[in-house]
Amino acid sequence: MSVTLIAYPLNDSDVEVPYVVDTMGGTDIAITFSIDDINDITKRKGSFSKTIELPNTTTNASLFKFAYNVQSFVGGFQPNKKIRAAMWEDGVQVFSGAMQLLSMSKTKGEVTYEVGMFSEDVSLFQTIQNNLLVNTAGVTGMNHTVTTAHVSATWTASGASGYVYGLVDSYGATDVLTQGWFAVPYWKMGPSIYVKKMVDLIFAQAGYRYSSAFFNSNLFKKLVIPYVAGTIPVTLSGSNIFAQSTGTVSGSFNQAIVVKFSKDTPAPYFDNGGYWVASSSTFVAPGVPTRWNISVDFTATYTKTLNQAIIRVINLTNSTVISQKLFQQTSGQKVSVVFENIEIPADNTANIEFAVGTVASTGTILSGATVLWECLENPTSLGVVDMRTALPADVKQSDLLVDLQKMFNLYFMPDAQDPKLLYIEPFKDFYSNTVNDWSQKADENQEQLLTNGDPNQYKELIFKYKDMGDYLSKTYKSSFPLAKEGYGGRQFLTQNFYGKSDFVCETMAGTLIPASFTTTKIIGRSWDLEGSTSSGTVKQLNTGYRLAQYNSIAQGLPSTSWFYQTGVSGSFATGEYVANVPFISHIDNPFAPTEDLAFGIPRQVFYNATNASGNPITYTNNNLYNKYWLNYITETTSKEALQLELTMMLSAADIYQLDFRKPIYYGGVRWRLLQIRDYLIGQQKPCRVTLRRILNLAEFVPVTSVPITTDPAGLPNGPLDPDPADPTYEAPSTPEVPTPG
């Protein structure tokens, strides 16, 4: 039987060059084909070969660019570059993936190369494992200019832009800070990127494609990465002002003197935002409130040696003092006065005023005084959003795919004829109804090893999101300190007496917990609290890396709306009342939930879950564990679970047609194929096959009638969701007079 190995290394121009690799006669080339790993797909072996020895023929030496030559320091073989490879047995392709040069040996002048081969599903993760999510090609293609119209337009758009401005409270919205008022300024919202957009960009950058009904499902298209920075960073330098006075001004005791900073050009002086009227030395505010640090540097002379003086920031619109500083100054001394965190109301005008504070003294501010307005917050200068700020800076592309695998129990399998194409589906949808009958392929004279129950001997299985350390997460943890799973997690006891360890499936991402405070509006919250709940201060947090879903939903009592703040006029917010809430959280709708991205029903929710009639709102058990993991866990840990390892004689045609999605029929039972170990190419020898029995389990049917009540005794348990307890309502305490931190 003939074996053909072809490798396609990249040349210096990154173009593939085919080589028919010379192999050693009589050398075993053993391939293992594997599919099953529930913990971390980046650590799975996939399909791989044992170490293959290759001779140092002219072809092979050229393929590896004479890498064994220790005296060569120019050019040479690059082991960090991927080599695509495929193997044929009697003209039938039995393996396709990547070939890696592991080592070389030289004995008495004879050189051999040791290589390994692994499948493309593993190769994908090796390709992207060091690529940061923020550096994904195409992310900056979503950059856009922020306007109030653009923000609201994303709420009902199809998602083609790749992002949506959903409500995520990272700073303490008005319903936390005030009683019965829910308003959100458009500049406090951030663009959350759709997960499908990121998956598509990752695959395109890596040169792979996928076939997945799940990735094209309505649920997956709603998944988002909430804007990680919390609120959009403001273009501060684009608003700054630096101006100089060009003449002297004088005044006597308590007389208001307007300092004329009339020179704002040329450099080093500037008026970046166009807010300074040089001729009148007046600041003209934009149509929203802005915050500034204002520094005034000047030299003044007085008719008395030591004087008191006052510098004020005056609101000319309503003739009030915004802020003032009283100081002592010696005649002819240079003084710097700084006003910190000064808010200028929308559409107001302001200037800088000086007054002598010593009786019977006259003061003169000399020419050359300067004023610097440094912007701290100016929503009108948001400008173009760099969408890299929407993504976590320290999360890799592979981290996102691994989190999706953990959440939805995804299986990745390369197409046998097109290895750049990966089939990706959840466990419940991965397998087909068509079976391969291998009843006649088993060697019944060889040992058959059967394992009943859980082959991994786990005591319990824990599915959980990363704890993000926000106020709601800490409140939940303090309420249930012994709950290993945390908010939205799921703990399953296997009741295995011989269990030795726990299986923990934890995502790198956190979830987004919904809560209401002084209004009926329930939105995802990610802020923290400094101090006590009675007199603490809301501390704005970056939202961080989380995964959630977006839905435009009606919230609260009938006909209630929330106020979408599009600007500010004077002391009043301008905007519009909006019926639907652009809702982002783990649940699709807290008032009528049907789909939950939590692993299990939370033991406690942070909103008053009652309808307009005062009756408890029902919850859903359609969560990640029940929908995507329940049958898998039952099949692998229940008393009916059975795993079988046996010897089979498989042909090259069997390997060519190998499809892990097709169950195996053997002994009158349907099995899932887990592994084919040490298939010897070109030798027609038996190999070991591992199977897991398929149980006739009913498809999970979700229930949306789990009541949320303050009486735990009235809650259903068992078949609805096997969590230790079902949710109760406990509203988080609202700080009395909190301020944004």
mmCIF file of C-alpha atoms in Angstrom, residues 443-450 644-648 677 687-689:
data_model
loop_
_atom_site.group_PDB
_atom_site.id
_atom_site.type_symbol
_atom_site.label_atom_id
_atom_site.label_comp_id
_atom_site.label_asym_id
_atom_site.label_seq_id
_atom_site.Cartn_x
_atom_site.Cartn_y
_atom_site.Cartn_z
ATOM 1 C CA ASP A 443 -12.352 -7.597 16.422
ATOM 2 C CA GLU A 444 -14.391 -9.539 18.968
ATOM 3 C CA ASN A 445 -11.301 -11.492 20.101
ATOM 4 C CA GLN A 446 -9.656 -8.342 21.446
ATOM 5 C CA GLU A 447 -10.356 -6.718 24.813
ATOM 6 C CA GLN A 448 -13.405 -4.493 25.053
ATOM 7 C CA LEU A 449 -13.183 -1.985 27.885
ATOM 8 C CA LEU A 450 -16.505 -0.702 29.256
ATOM 9 C CA LEU A 644 -16.794 1.554 25.238
ATOM 10 C CA GLU A 645 -13.260 1.106 23.933
ATOM 11 C CA LEU A 646 -12.700 -1.694 21.439
ATOM 12 C CA THR A 647 -10.526 -2.785 18.529
ATOM 13 C CA MET A 648 -11.733 -2.268 14.964
ATOM 14 C CA ARG A 677 -6.440 5.984 18.224
ATOM 15 C CA CYS A 687 -6.844 0.433 15.758
ATOM 16 C CA ARG A 688 -8.575 1.305 19.019
ATOM 17 C CA VAL A 689 -11.937 3.093 18.885
#
